[in-house]
Structures are given as structure tokens and as C-alpha cells.
mmCIF file of C-alpha atoms in Angstrom:
data_model
loop_
_atom_site.group_PDB
_atom_site.id
_atom_site.type_symbol
_atom_site.label_atom_id
_atom_site.label_comp_id
_atom_site.label_asym_id
_atom_site.label_seq_id
_atom_site.Cartn_x
_atom_site.Cartn_y
_atom_site.Cartn_z
ATOM 1 C CA UNK W 231 -140.152 -80.727 -57.069
ATOM 2 C CA UNK W 232 -139.374 -84.038 -58.773
ATOM 3 C CA UNK W 233 -141.829 -86.719 -59.788
ATOM 4 C CA UNK W 234 -141.006 -88.856 -56.735
ATOM 5 C CA UNK W 235 -141.686 -85.999 -54.296
ATOM 6 C CA UNK W 236 -144.789 -84.811 -56.141
ATOM 7 C CA UNK W 237 -146.418 -88.225 -56.081
ATOM 8 C CA UNK W 238 -144.862 -89.477 -52.848
ATOM 9 C CA UNK W 239 -148.178 -90.670 -51.418
ATOM 10 C CA UNK W 240 -148.709 -92.796 -54.547
ATOM 11 C CA UNK W 241 -145.281 -94.387 -54.237
ATOM 12 C CA UNK W 242 -145.885 -95.100 -50.553
ATOM 13 C CA UNK W 243 -149.218 -96.757 -51.399
ATOM 14 C CA UNK W 244 -147.522 -98.911 -54.018
ATOM 15 C CA UNK W 245 -144.761 -99.715 -51.519
ATOM 16 C CA UNK W 246 -147.354 -100.918 -48.995
ATOM 17 C CA UNK W 247 -148.849 -103.254 -51.602
ATOM 18 C CA UNK W 248 -145.391 -104.407 -52.705
ATOM 19 C CA UNK W 249 -144.479 -105.156 -49.099
ATOM 20 C CA UNK W 250 -147.583 -107.256 -48.543
ATOM 21 C CA UNK W 251 -147.058 -109.147 -51.798
ATOM 22 C CA UNK W 252 -143.351 -109.635 -51.116
ATOM 23 C CA UNK W 253 -143.909 -110.765 -47.537
ATOM 24 C CA UNK W 254 -146.487 -113.284 -48.754
ATOM 25 C CA UNK W 255 -144.564 -114.565 -51.761
ATOM 26 C CA UNK W 256 -141.131 -114.636 -50.111
ATOM 27 C CA UNK W 257 -141.790 -115.169 -46.392
ATOM 28 C CA UNK W 258 -138.393 -116.748 -45.701
ATOM 29 C CA UNK W 259 -136.512 -113.826 -47.261
ATOM 30 C CA UNK W 260 -138.451 -111.230 -45.301
ATOM 31 C CA UNK W 261 -138.174 -113.316 -42.132
ATOM 32 C CA UNK W 262 -134.404 -113.404 -42.600
ATOM 33 C CA UNK W 263 -134.204 -109.625 -43.152
ATOM 34 C CA UNK W 264 -136.537 -109.026 -40.232
ATOM 35 C CA UNK W 265 -134.292 -111.118 -37.997
ATOM 36 C CA UNK W 266 -131.283 -108.869 -38.632
ATOM 37 C CA UNK W 267 -131.875 -106.814 -35.535
ATOM 38 C CA UNK W 268 -130.677 -106.086 -32.051
ATOM 39 C CA UNK W 269 -132.775 -104.630 -29.232
ATOM 40 C CA UNK W 270 -135.750 -104.469 -31.627
ATOM 41 C CA UNK W 271 -133.845 -102.205 -34.011
ATOM 42 C CA UNK W 272 -133.596 -103.729 -37.450
ATOM 43 C CA UNK W 273 -130.242 -103.019 -39.076
ATOM 44 C CA UNK W 274 -131.620 -102.699 -42.603
ATOM 45 C CA UNK W 275 -134.320 -100.264 -41.473
ATOM 46 C CA UNK W 276 -131.668 -98.366 -39.506
ATOM 47 C CA UNK W 277 -129.559 -97.873 -42.640
ATOM 48 C CA UNK W 278 -132.592 -96.719 -44.626
ATOM 49 C CA UNK W 279 -133.617 -94.258 -41.923
ATOM 50 C CA UNK W 280 -130.018 -93.033 -41.833
ATOM 51 C CA UNK W 281 -130.259 -92.316 -45.572
ATOM 52 C CA UNK W 282 -133.456 -90.355 -44.942
ATOM 53 C CA UNK W 283 -131.954 -88.312 -42.124
ATOM 54 C CA UNK W 284 -128.497 -87.570 -43.542
ATOM 55 C CA UNK W 285 -129.539 -84.841 -46.046
ATOM 56 C CA UNK W 286 -131.182 -82.856 -43.261
ATOM 57 C CA UNK W 287 -128.264 -83.293 -40.893
ATOM 58 C CA UNK W 288 -126.058 -81.522 -43.433
ATOM 59 C CA UNK W 289 -128.132 -78.394 -42.760
ATOM 60 C CA UNK W 290 -127.333 -78.280 -39.027
ATOM 61 C CA UNK W 291 -125.528 -75.092 -38.026
ATOM 62 C CA UNK W 292 -124.355 -75.202 -34.414
ATOM 63 C CA UNK W 293 -124.150 -71.425 -34.256
ATOM 64 C CA UNK W 294 -127.897 -71.296 -34.839
ATOM 65 C CA UNK W 295 -128.484 -74.201 -32.439
ATOM 66 C CA UNK W 296 -126.852 -72.255 -29.599
ATOM 67 C CA UNK W 297 -129.238 -69.326 -30.167
ATOM 68 C CA UNK W 298 -132.481 -71.285 -30.113
ATOM 69 C CA UNK W 299 -132.985 -70.573 -26.397
ATOM 70 C CA UNK W 300 -133.942 -67.062 -27.468
ATOM 71 C CA UNK W 301 -137.195 -68.438 -28.907
ATOM 72 C CA UNK W 302 -138.409 -71.122 -26.493
ATOM 73 C CA UNK W 303 -142.120 -71.088 -27.409
ATOM 74 C CA UNK W 304 -141.903 -73.835 -30.025
ATOM 75 C CA UNK W 305 -140.035 -76.082 -27.620
ATOM 76 C CA UNK W 306 -142.568 -75.401 -24.855
ATOM 77 C CA UNK W 307 -145.433 -76.421 -27.152
ATOM 78 C CA UNK W 308 -143.677 -79.599 -28.273
ATOM 79 C CA UNK W 309 -142.806 -80.809 -24.784
ATOM 80 C CA UNK W 310 -146.190 -79.924 -23.282
ATOM 81 C CA UNK W 311 -148.089 -81.770 -26.008
ATOM 82 C CA UNK W 312 -145.739 -84.772 -25.956
ATOM 83 C CA UNK W 313 -145.688 -85.366 -22.210
ATOM 84 C CA UNK W 314 -148.750 -83.715 -20.656
ATOM 85 C CA UNK W 315 -151.355 -84.307 -23.373
ATOM 86 C CA UNK W 316 -150.481 -87.081 -25.813
ATOM 87 C CA UNK W 317 -150.163 -90.059 -23.393
ATOM 88 C CA UNK W 318 -153.531 -89.302 -21.811
ATOM 89 C CA UNK W 319 -155.446 -88.720 -25.052
ATOM 90 C CA UNK W 320 -154.058 -92.017 -26.364
ATOM 91 C CA UNK W 321 -155.219 -93.882 -23.262
ATOM 92 C CA UNK W 322 -158.628 -92.205 -23.495
ATOM 93 C CA UNK W 323 -159.129 -93.000 -27.191
ATOM 94 C CA UNK W 324 -157.942 -96.574 -26.674
ATOM 95 C CA UNK W 325 -160.445 -97.206 -23.884
ATOM 96 C CA UNK W 326 -163.334 -95.505 -25.692
ATOM 97 C CA UNK W 327 -162.845 -97.230 -29.046
ATOM 98 C CA UNK W 328 -161.285 -100.594 -28.223
ATOM 99 C CA UNK W 329 -162.947 -101.376 -24.894
ATOM 100 C CA UNK W 330 -166.364 -99.753 -25.211
ATOM 101 C CA UNK W 331 -167.144 -99.519 -28.924
ATOM 102 C CA UNK W 332 -165.389 -102.538 -30.386
ATOM 103 C CA UNK W 333 -165.447 -104.884 -27.374
ATOM 104 C CA UNK W 334 -168.404 -104.147 -25.105
ATOM 105 C CA UNK W 335 -170.881 -102.746 -27.650
ATOM 106 C CA UNK W 336 -170.005 -104.567 -30.867
ATOM 107 C CA UNK W 337 -168.336 -107.704 -29.492
ATOM 108 C CA UNK W 338 -165.664 -107.564 -32.206
ATOM 109 C CA UNK W 339 -162.792 -107.995 -29.742
ATOM 110 C CA UNK W 340 -162.629 -110.157 -26.621
ATOM 111 C CA UNK W 341 -162.207 -108.232 -23.329
ATOM 112 C CA UNK W 342 -158.754 -109.706 -22.599
ATOM 113 C CA UNK W 343 -157.484 -108.938 -26.068
ATOM 114 C CA UNK W 344 -158.982 -105.452 -25.863
ATOM 115 C CA UNK W 345 -156.932 -104.745 -22.739
ATOM 116 C CA UNK W 346 -153.753 -105.864 -24.499
ATOM 117 C CA UNK W 347 -154.493 -103.697 -27.531
ATOM 118 C CA UNK W 348 -155.045 -100.687 -25.266
ATOM 119 C CA UNK W 349 -151.744 -101.387 -23.500
ATOM 120 C CA UNK W 350 -149.883 -101.381 -26.816
ATOM 121 C CA UNK W 351 -151.530 -98.120 -27.831
ATOM 122 C CA UNK W 352 -150.572 -96.529 -24.512
ATOM 123 C CA UNK W 353 -146.948 -97.522 -25.059
ATOM 124 C CA UNK W 354 -147.064 -95.751 -28.420
ATOM 125 C CA UNK W 355 -148.559 -92.718 -26.696
ATOM 126 C CA UNK W 356 -145.691 -92.375 -24.240
ATOM 127 C CA UNK W 357 -142.978 -92.805 -26.882
ATOM 128 C CA UNK W 358 -142.765 -89.635 -29.019
ATOM 129 C CA UNK W 359 -140.828 -89.739 -32.261
ATOM 130 C CA UNK W 360 -137.041 -89.629 -32.469
ATOM 131 C CA UNK W 361 -135.842 -90.525 -35.961
ATOM 132 C CA UNK W 362 -138.595 -90.094 -38.526
ATOM 133 C CA UNK W 363 -139.394 -86.552 -37.431
ATOM 134 C CA UNK W 364 -136.231 -85.475 -39.260
ATOM 135 C CA UNK W 365 -137.787 -86.839 -42.444
ATOM 136 C CA UNK W 366 -141.113 -85.077 -41.874
ATOM 137 C CA UNK W 367 -139.264 -81.877 -41.015
ATOM 138 C CA UNK W 368 -137.285 -82.071 -44.225
ATOM 139 C CA UNK W 369 -140.427 -82.646 -46.294
ATOM 140 C CA UNK W 370 -142.030 -79.536 -44.755
ATOM 141 C CA UNK W 371 -138.851 -77.425 -45.113
ATOM 142 C CA UNK W 372 -138.546 -77.315 -41.331
ATOM 143 C CA UNK W 373 -135.759 -75.593 -39.455
ATOM 144 C CA UNK W 374 -133.091 -78.303 -39.152
ATOM 145 C CA UNK W 375 -131.467 -76.653 -36.136
ATOM 146 C CA UNK W 376 -134.697 -76.218 -34.190
ATOM 147 C CA UNK W 377 -135.820 -79.743 -35.059
ATOM 148 C CA UNK W 378 -132.572 -81.163 -33.705
ATOM 149 C CA UNK W 379 -133.043 -79.333 -30.401
ATOM 150 C CA UNK W 380 -136.690 -80.428 -30.150
ATOM 151 C CA UNK W 381 -135.728 -84.069 -30.663
ATOM 152 C CA UNK W 382 -132.718 -83.938 -28.349
ATOM 153 C CA UNK W 383 -134.623 -82.376 -25.436
ATOM 154 C CA UNK W 384 -137.495 -84.773 -26.057
ATOM 155 C CA UNK W 385 -135.115 -87.736 -25.788
ATOM 156 C CA UNK W 386 -133.617 -86.439 -22.543
ATOM 157 C CA UNK W 387 -137.076 -86.236 -20.995
ATOM 158 C CA UNK W 388 -137.923 -89.693 -22.332
ATOM 159 C CA UNK W 389 -135.051 -91.171 -20.315
ATOM 160 C CA UNK W 390 -136.697 -90.177 -17.031
ATOM 161 C CA UNK W 391 -140.390 -89.910 -17.930
ATOM 162 C CA UNK W 392 -141.124 -92.923 -20.124
ATOM 163 C CA UNK W 393 -141.112 -95.669 -17.471
ATOM 164 C CA UNK W 394 -143.130 -93.916 -14.724
ATOM 165 C CA UNK W 395 -145.671 -92.553 -17.191
ATOM 166 C CA UNK W 396 -146.133 -95.930 -18.882
ATOM 167 C CA UNK W 397 -146.400 -97.662 -15.491
ATOM 168 C CA UNK W 398 -149.023 -95.182 -14.316
ATOM 169 C CA UNK W 399 -151.213 -95.510 -17.419
ATOM 170 C CA UNK W 400 -150.818 -99.285 -17.661
ATOM 171 C CA UNK W 401 -151.437 -99.811 -13.966
ATOM 172 C CA UNK W 402 -148.311 -101.919 -13.531
ATOM 173 C CA UNK W 403 -145.143 -101.407 -11.536
ATOM 174 C CA UNK W 404 -142.466 -103.304 -13.472
ATOM 175 C CA UNK W 405 -142.019 -101.114 -16.549
ATOM 176 C CA UNK W 406 -138.323 -100.580 -17.202
ATOM 177 C CA UNK W 407 -136.667 -98.583 -19.932
ATOM 178 C CA UNK W 408 -134.987 -100.890 -22.475
ATOM 179 C CA UNK W 409 -131.743 -98.963 -22.405
ATOM 180 C CA UNK W 410 -130.167 -100.885 -25.262
ATOM 181 C CA UNK W 411 -133.029 -99.889 -27.587
ATOM 182 C CA UNK W 412 -133.020 -96.266 -26.472
ATOM 183 C CA UNK W 413 -129.255 -95.759 -26.590
ATOM 184 C CA UNK W 414 -128.689 -97.571 -29.879
ATOM 185 C CA UNK W 415 -131.543 -95.662 -31.524
ATOM 186 C CA UNK W 416 -130.174 -92.305 -30.377
ATOM 187 C CA UNK W 417 -126.675 -93.187 -31.595
ATOM 188 C CA UNK W 418 -127.865 -94.553 -34.944
ATOM 189 C CA UNK W 419 -130.518 -91.941 -35.685
ATOM 190 C CA UNK W 420 -129.030 -88.782 -34.180
ATOM 191 C CA UNK W 421 -125.347 -89.001 -33.237
ATOM 192 C CA UNK W 422 -123.947 -90.769 -36.322
ATOM 193 C CA UNK W 423 -125.990 -88.815 -38.927
ATOM 194 C CA UNK W 424 -125.191 -85.570 -37.094
ATOM 195 C CA UNK W 425 -121.441 -86.283 -37.153
ATOM 196 C CA UNK W 426 -121.674 -87.262 -40.827
ATOM 197 C CA UNK W 427 -123.523 -84.024 -41.592
ATOM 198 C CA UNK W 428 -120.968 -81.913 -39.733
ATOM 199 C CA UNK W 429 -118.065 -83.635 -41.517
ATOM 200 C CA UNK W 430 -119.793 -83.058 -44.841
ATOM 201 C CA UNK W 431 -120.176 -79.342 -44.081
ATOM 202 C CA UNK W 432 -116.503 -79.116 -43.122
ATOM 203 C CA UNK W 433 -115.346 -80.930 -46.278
ATOM 204 C CA UNK W 434 -117.545 -78.989 -48.720
ATOM 205 C CA UNK W 435 -117.024 -75.663 -46.897
ATOM 206 C CA UNK W 436 -119.299 -73.399 -48.988
ATOM 207 C CA UNK W 437 -123.109 -73.283 -48.955
ATOM 208 C CA UNK W 438 -123.217 -73.571 -52.757
ATOM 209 C CA UNK W 439 -121.200 -76.781 -52.712
ATOM 210 C CA UNK W 440 -123.357 -78.080 -49.894
ATOM 211 C CA UNK W 441 -126.530 -77.261 -51.837
ATOM 212 C CA UNK W 442 -125.288 -79.033 -54.971
ATOM 213 C CA UNK W 443 -124.288 -82.116 -52.997
ATOM 214 C CA UNK W 444 -127.600 -82.032 -51.129
ATOM 215 C CA UNK W 445 -129.522 -82.085 -54.407
ATOM 216 C CA UNK W 446 -127.557 -85.158 -55.490
ATOM 217 C CA UNK W 447 -128.203 -87.173 -52.323
ATOM 218 C CA UNK W 448 -131.805 -86.036 -51.834
ATOM 219 C CA UNK W 449 -133.216 -88.898 -53.975
ATOM 220 C CA UNK W 450 -131.600 -91.317 -51.528
ATOM 221 C CA UNK W 451 -133.849 -89.920 -48.801
ATOM 222 C CA UNK W 452 -137.005 -90.654 -50.804
ATOM 223 C CA UNK W 453 -135.661 -94.065 -51.808
ATOM 224 C CA UNK W 454 -134.970 -94.813 -48.147
ATOM 225 C CA UNK W 455 -138.537 -93.890 -47.202
ATOM 226 C CA UNK W 456 -140.102 -96.054 -49.920
ATOM 227 C CA UNK W 457 -137.836 -99.004 -49.126
ATOM 228 C CA UNK W 458 -138.635 -98.696 -45.414
ATOM 229 C CA UNK W 459 -142.357 -98.940 -46.141
ATOM 230 C CA UNK W 460 -141.827 -102.030 -48.317
ATOM 231 C CA UNK W 461 -139.859 -103.756 -45.565
ATOM 232 C CA UNK W 462 -142.207 -102.794 -42.727
ATOM 233 C CA UNK W 463 -145.236 -104.169 -44.555
ATOM 234 C CA UNK W 464 -143.278 -107.182 -45.772
ATOM 235 C CA UNK W 465 -142.141 -108.046 -42.242
ATOM 236 C CA UNK W 466 -145.719 -107.870 -40.945
ATOM 237 C CA UNK W 467 -147.534 -109.327 -43.963
ATOM 238 C CA UNK W 468 -148.523 -112.592 -42.200
ATOM 239 C CA UNK W 469 -149.966 -110.700 -39.200
ATOM 240 C CA UNK W 470 -151.821 -108.226 -41.386
ATOM 241 C CA UNK W 471 -153.406 -110.939 -43.514
ATOM 242 C CA UNK W 472 -154.186 -113.122 -40.478
ATOM 243 C CA UNK W 473 -155.837 -110.306 -38.476
ATOM 244 C CA UNK W 474 -157.264 -107.863 -41.041
ATOM 245 C CA UNK W 475 -160.251 -106.756 -38.936
ATOM 246 C CA UNK W 476 -158.241 -106.260 -35.766
ATOM 247 C CA UNK W 477 -155.640 -104.274 -37.718
ATOM 248 C CA UNK W 478 -158.370 -101.923 -38.949
ATOM 249 C CA UNK W 479 -159.977 -101.587 -35.507
ATOM 250 C CA UNK W 480 -156.675 -100.748 -33.838
ATOM 251 C CA UNK W 481 -155.776 -98.323 -36.610
ATOM 252 C CA UNK W 482 -158.918 -96.196 -36.153
ATOM 253 C CA UNK W 483 -158.068 -94.663 -32.731
ATOM 254 C CA UNK W 484 -154.390 -94.477 -33.668
ATOM 255 C CA UNK W 485 -155.189 -92.416 -36.753
ATOM 256 C CA UNK W 486 -157.552 -90.158 -34.794
ATOM 257 C CA UNK W 487 -154.842 -89.677 -32.155
ATOM 258 C CA UNK W 488 -152.261 -88.738 -34.781
ATOM 259 C CA UNK W 489 -154.469 -86.057 -36.333
ATOM 260 C CA UNK W 490 -155.574 -84.795 -32.919
ATOM 261 C CA UNK W 491 -152.076 -84.359 -31.500
ATOM 262 C CA UNK W 492 -150.827 -82.686 -34.654
ATOM 263 C CA UNK W 493 -153.821 -80.325 -34.631
ATOM 264 C CA UNK W 494 -153.237 -79.315 -31.009
ATOM 265 C CA UNK W 495 -149.526 -78.596 -31.487
ATOM 266 C CA UNK W 496 -149.891 -76.986 -34.915
ATOM 267 C CA UNK W 497 -152.755 -74.697 -33.879
ATOM 268 C CA UNK W 498 -150.987 -73.744 -30.658
ATOM 269 C CA UNK W 499 -147.888 -72.824 -32.673
ATOM 270 C CA UNK W 500 -150.112 -70.761 -34.963
ATOM 271 C CA UNK W 501 -151.692 -68.873 -32.049
ATOM 272 C CA UNK W 502 -148.243 -68.176 -30.598
ATOM 273 C CA UNK W 503 -147.153 -66.880 -34.028
ATOM 274 C CA UNK W 504 -144.306 -69.347 -34.430
ATOM 275 C CA UNK W 505 -142.870 -69.613 -37.960
ATOM 276 C CA UNK W 506 -143.948 -72.529 -40.110
ATOM 277 C CA UNK W 507 -140.458 -74.044 -40.132
ATOM 278 C CA UNK W 508 -140.797 -74.513 -36.356
ATOM 279 C CA UNK W 509 -144.544 -75.259 -36.199
ATOM 280 C CA UNK W 510 -144.599 -78.059 -38.772
ATOM 281 C CA UNK W 511 -141.845 -80.288 -37.322
ATOM 282 C CA UNK W 512 -143.059 -79.442 -33.811
ATOM 283 C CA UNK W 513 -146.459 -80.891 -34.659
ATOM 284 C CA UNK W 514 -144.866 -83.930 -36.279
ATOM 285 C CA UNK W 515 -142.828 -84.962 -33.220
ATOM 286 C CA UNK W 516 -145.861 -85.628 -31.054
ATOM 287 C CA UNK W 517 -147.981 -86.994 -33.889
ATOM 288 C CA UNK W 518 -145.465 -89.724 -34.755
ATOM 289 C CA UNK W 519 -143.988 -92.341 -32.441
ATOM 290 C CA UNK W 520 -140.715 -93.940 -31.333
ATOM 291 C CA UNK W 521 -142.000 -97.321 -32.478
ATOM 292 C CA UNK W 522 -138.846 -99.337 -31.722
ATOM 293 C CA UNK W 523 -139.098 -98.393 -28.051
ATOM 294 C CA UNK W 524 -142.841 -99.116 -27.895
ATOM 295 C CA UNK W 525 -142.436 -102.505 -29.586
ATOM 296 C CA UNK W 526 -139.544 -103.476 -27.308
ATOM 297 C CA UNK W 527 -141.468 -102.680 -24.118
ATOM 298 C CA UNK W 528 -144.650 -104.374 -25.388
ATOM 299 C CA UNK W 529 -142.743 -107.576 -26.088
ATOM 300 C CA UNK W 530 -140.935 -107.505 -22.735
ATOM 301 C CA UNK W 531 -144.149 -106.939 -20.767
ATOM 302 C CA UNK W 532 -146.709 -108.955 -22.704
ATOM 303 C CA UNK W 533 -144.815 -111.278 -25.043
ATOM 304 C CA UNK W 534 -143.889 -111.413 -28.717
ATOM 305 C CA UNK W 535 -147.270 -112.700 -29.883
ATOM 306 C CA UNK W 536 -149.407 -110.558 -27.572
ATOM 307 C CA UNK W 537 -152.114 -108.113 -28.537
ATOM 308 C CA UNK W 538 -149.992 -105.310 -27.113
ATOM 309 C CA UNK W 539 -147.132 -106.146 -29.479
ATOM 310 C CA UNK W 540 -149.562 -106.288 -32.403
ATOM 311 C CA UNK W 541 -150.974 -102.866 -31.498
ATOM 312 C CA UNK W 542 -147.511 -101.296 -31.503
ATOM 313 C CA UNK W 543 -146.854 -102.857 -34.900
ATOM 314 C CA UNK W 544 -150.084 -101.373 -36.252
ATOM 315 C CA UNK W 545 -148.779 -98.021 -35.045
ATOM 316 C CA UNK W 546 -145.722 -98.550 -37.229
ATOM 317 C CA UNK W 547 -147.826 -99.464 -40.259
ATOM 318 C CA UNK W 548 -150.216 -96.507 -40.138
ATOM 319 C CA UNK W 549 -147.590 -93.909 -39.285
ATOM 320 C CA UNK W 550 -146.004 -93.305 -42.681
ATOM 321 C CA UNK W 551 -149.170 -92.810 -44.792
ATOM 322 C CA UNK W 552 -150.868 -90.732 -42.077
ATOM 323 C CA UNK W 553 -147.810 -88.571 -41.497
ATOM 324 C CA UNK W 554 -147.483 -87.968 -45.239
ATOM 325 C CA UNK W 555 -151.048 -86.660 -45.202
ATOM 326 C CA UNK W 556 -150.083 -84.274 -42.401
ATOM 327 C CA UNK W 557 -146.963 -83.218 -44.329
ATOM 328 C CA UNK W 558 -149.171 -82.354 -47.305
ATOM 329 C CA UNK W 559 -151.542 -80.367 -45.081
ATOM 330 C CA UNK W 560 -148.665 -78.522 -43.407
ATOM 331 C CA UNK W 561 -147.217 -77.571 -46.779
ATOM 332 C CA UNK W 562 -150.593 -76.298 -47.999
ATOM 333 C CA UNK W 563 -151.002 -74.074 -44.933
ATOM 334 C CA UNK W 564 -147.486 -72.632 -44.927
ATOM 335 C CA UNK W 565 -148.712 -69.139 -45.876
ATOM 336 C CA UNK W 566 -150.884 -68.937 -42.728
ATOM 337 C CA UNK W 567 -147.796 -68.634 -40.539
ATOM 338 C CA UNK W 568 -145.528 -65.607 -40.038
ATOM 339 C CA UNK W 569 -142.195 -65.189 -41.762
ATOM 340 C CA UNK W 570 -139.407 -67.181 -40.138
ATOM 341 C CA UNK W 571 -137.575 -65.433 -37.316
ATOM 342 C CA UNK W 572 -133.851 -65.008 -37.121
ATOM 343 C CA UNK W 573 -132.272 -66.603 -34.063
#
């Protein structure tokens, strides 16, 4: 393990500070980079996420993918937690903390703003992760083939379940899926990296050559992660510095939700005796969020400068450091799980 991987949490912390300083000192530059987007997907962030995902996509073996149906338990856990548990726990935590604790009891947030914050949190709750889970899976030595199937099936369900579930929890009727965001994200974060990984396997042919090449490009994945954190915090530096208390208040239930969802999925995998390489990424999918989709819907429903949009942005900001903590925990508990099964 290299120095960057060993002290990854330190580098991420420094990247957060660098982003805030850069966004404050060079607001025009970060505003320009932040404006390079379409359908709420920033092109620079997309390239960096692509760099993070590509090393794992080289590990995909379609022969193994076809055999995953023989062990459906991990997929059952992931989908149940993502769609039957996570949205409702997020709504519950948002109401309890934002509405009752921080608004009604403490008076720290106005009632109208509290409702908007809760709406943004709910949108995060009904948008499970698509792209970054490949990074978390790689950091926990997850099964690349199983992770791909988990993400792909999750995305198929999202196409039909996101809008009605969000409408039900928000109490509105006009929630529509921003198809441009969803389709572009899937193409950029799954289809293109997957094709690149398959072409790489075909060109290199042997596992030894693939391993050597993988070791060479692996630093790019870490560099992509650090650079993504710098940009995310740089893009949002003015909002963070203008609303420091609200950022903290929103972050509290979001962090609790992340740990809770991971704990449910991870422990369930443990009880069902799933191997760690399936359990770890399975827990990560529900714990993290498809933030581009959540941000896009929040802006379309409530406006660019709404509390709902701010809440989805806070979800983006807390995700990386919190997920890295879960990655560290998953790696420490690897020996509690059974030996990996053959598919």
C-alpha cells in the first residue's frame, strides 16, 4: 500500500481545505470550471470520476458476470436496502432532526427553510449511488463483476422507481425523471469505462500484463479522487462560508443516515454469510448517493438557490470523507466474513 492510499483520509482533508481556499481566492476560475456542465453533470468531474473507475473496469470478466445469478443474496440485500429502507429512513431522520430538533425546538432554522432542506435530503435518499461505488468497491477489494451487476440492476430500478417514490415522500405530483442527467451519467460512468476496460483486457491479453498495467494507472484513481474533492469544495466554497451553521445542521442527519444504511446492509450480508468482496460494495451502494440526479431534481422542483438544492449539495460534500471512513471500517472487518465464493 503506497503513501497516498495509506494516508488517503489525510489527503482528502487537505483537499477539502484546498478547495475552500481555492474557491475563495479564485472564485471566477472555479465558477468557470463549475459552469462546464450539461444536465448538472460537470465535465471535469466526469473525467476525474472516469479516471477513478477505469482501473476497476479492467477487472470485469463477463464470464463471471453471467454466473452471478447463482448467488443472488447480495443483490437481494442491496436492492431491498436501497428501495424499501433507505428512502424512508432518510425522510424520517430529516423530519426528526431538521423539523423538530433544529426548527421547532431550537429555532435554528425557519419552518419554510426546514421543509426545503428535508425535501433535498429525501431526494438524496431516493437516488442510490451509481458512479462512486466503483471507487469504494475498489478501495475495499470488492468483486468488480458483482459490483457491476449491483449497480446496473440498481440503475434499471431507478428508471421506474425514482419519480413515484420521490413524489410520494415529497407529497407532490410533478416529479419527473431528468432523463438527460440519468442517461448521460450511465453512459459516462458505466458504459464508456466498461468498454475501455474490456478493450484494455483484449489488448493486454494476459492477467500478468493486466496486473502490471493496473499498478501503473492505479495512482490516477487516487489523483482523480483527490482532485474531485478539491473541485467539489471549490465550487461550493461561497455557499459553505455563507451558511456554515446550516451546512453543519444538514450534515448531521445525512451522516447518521450514511452510517445507518451501511450498517443495515453490511450486517445483513454478514448474517447471510456473503463474502466480504460482495458485502463491502453492497453496503456502499446504499450508503452513498447519485448526487447529480438529486441536485438536478432539486433545482427543477425548488430552484437553483433553494434550500432543497443546498441540502443536496451538502450531501455531495459529506459523502467522500464519510464513505472513506466506512471503507476503512470495512477493510478492518474483512476477516469477519467467509472466504469468497466461486461463481
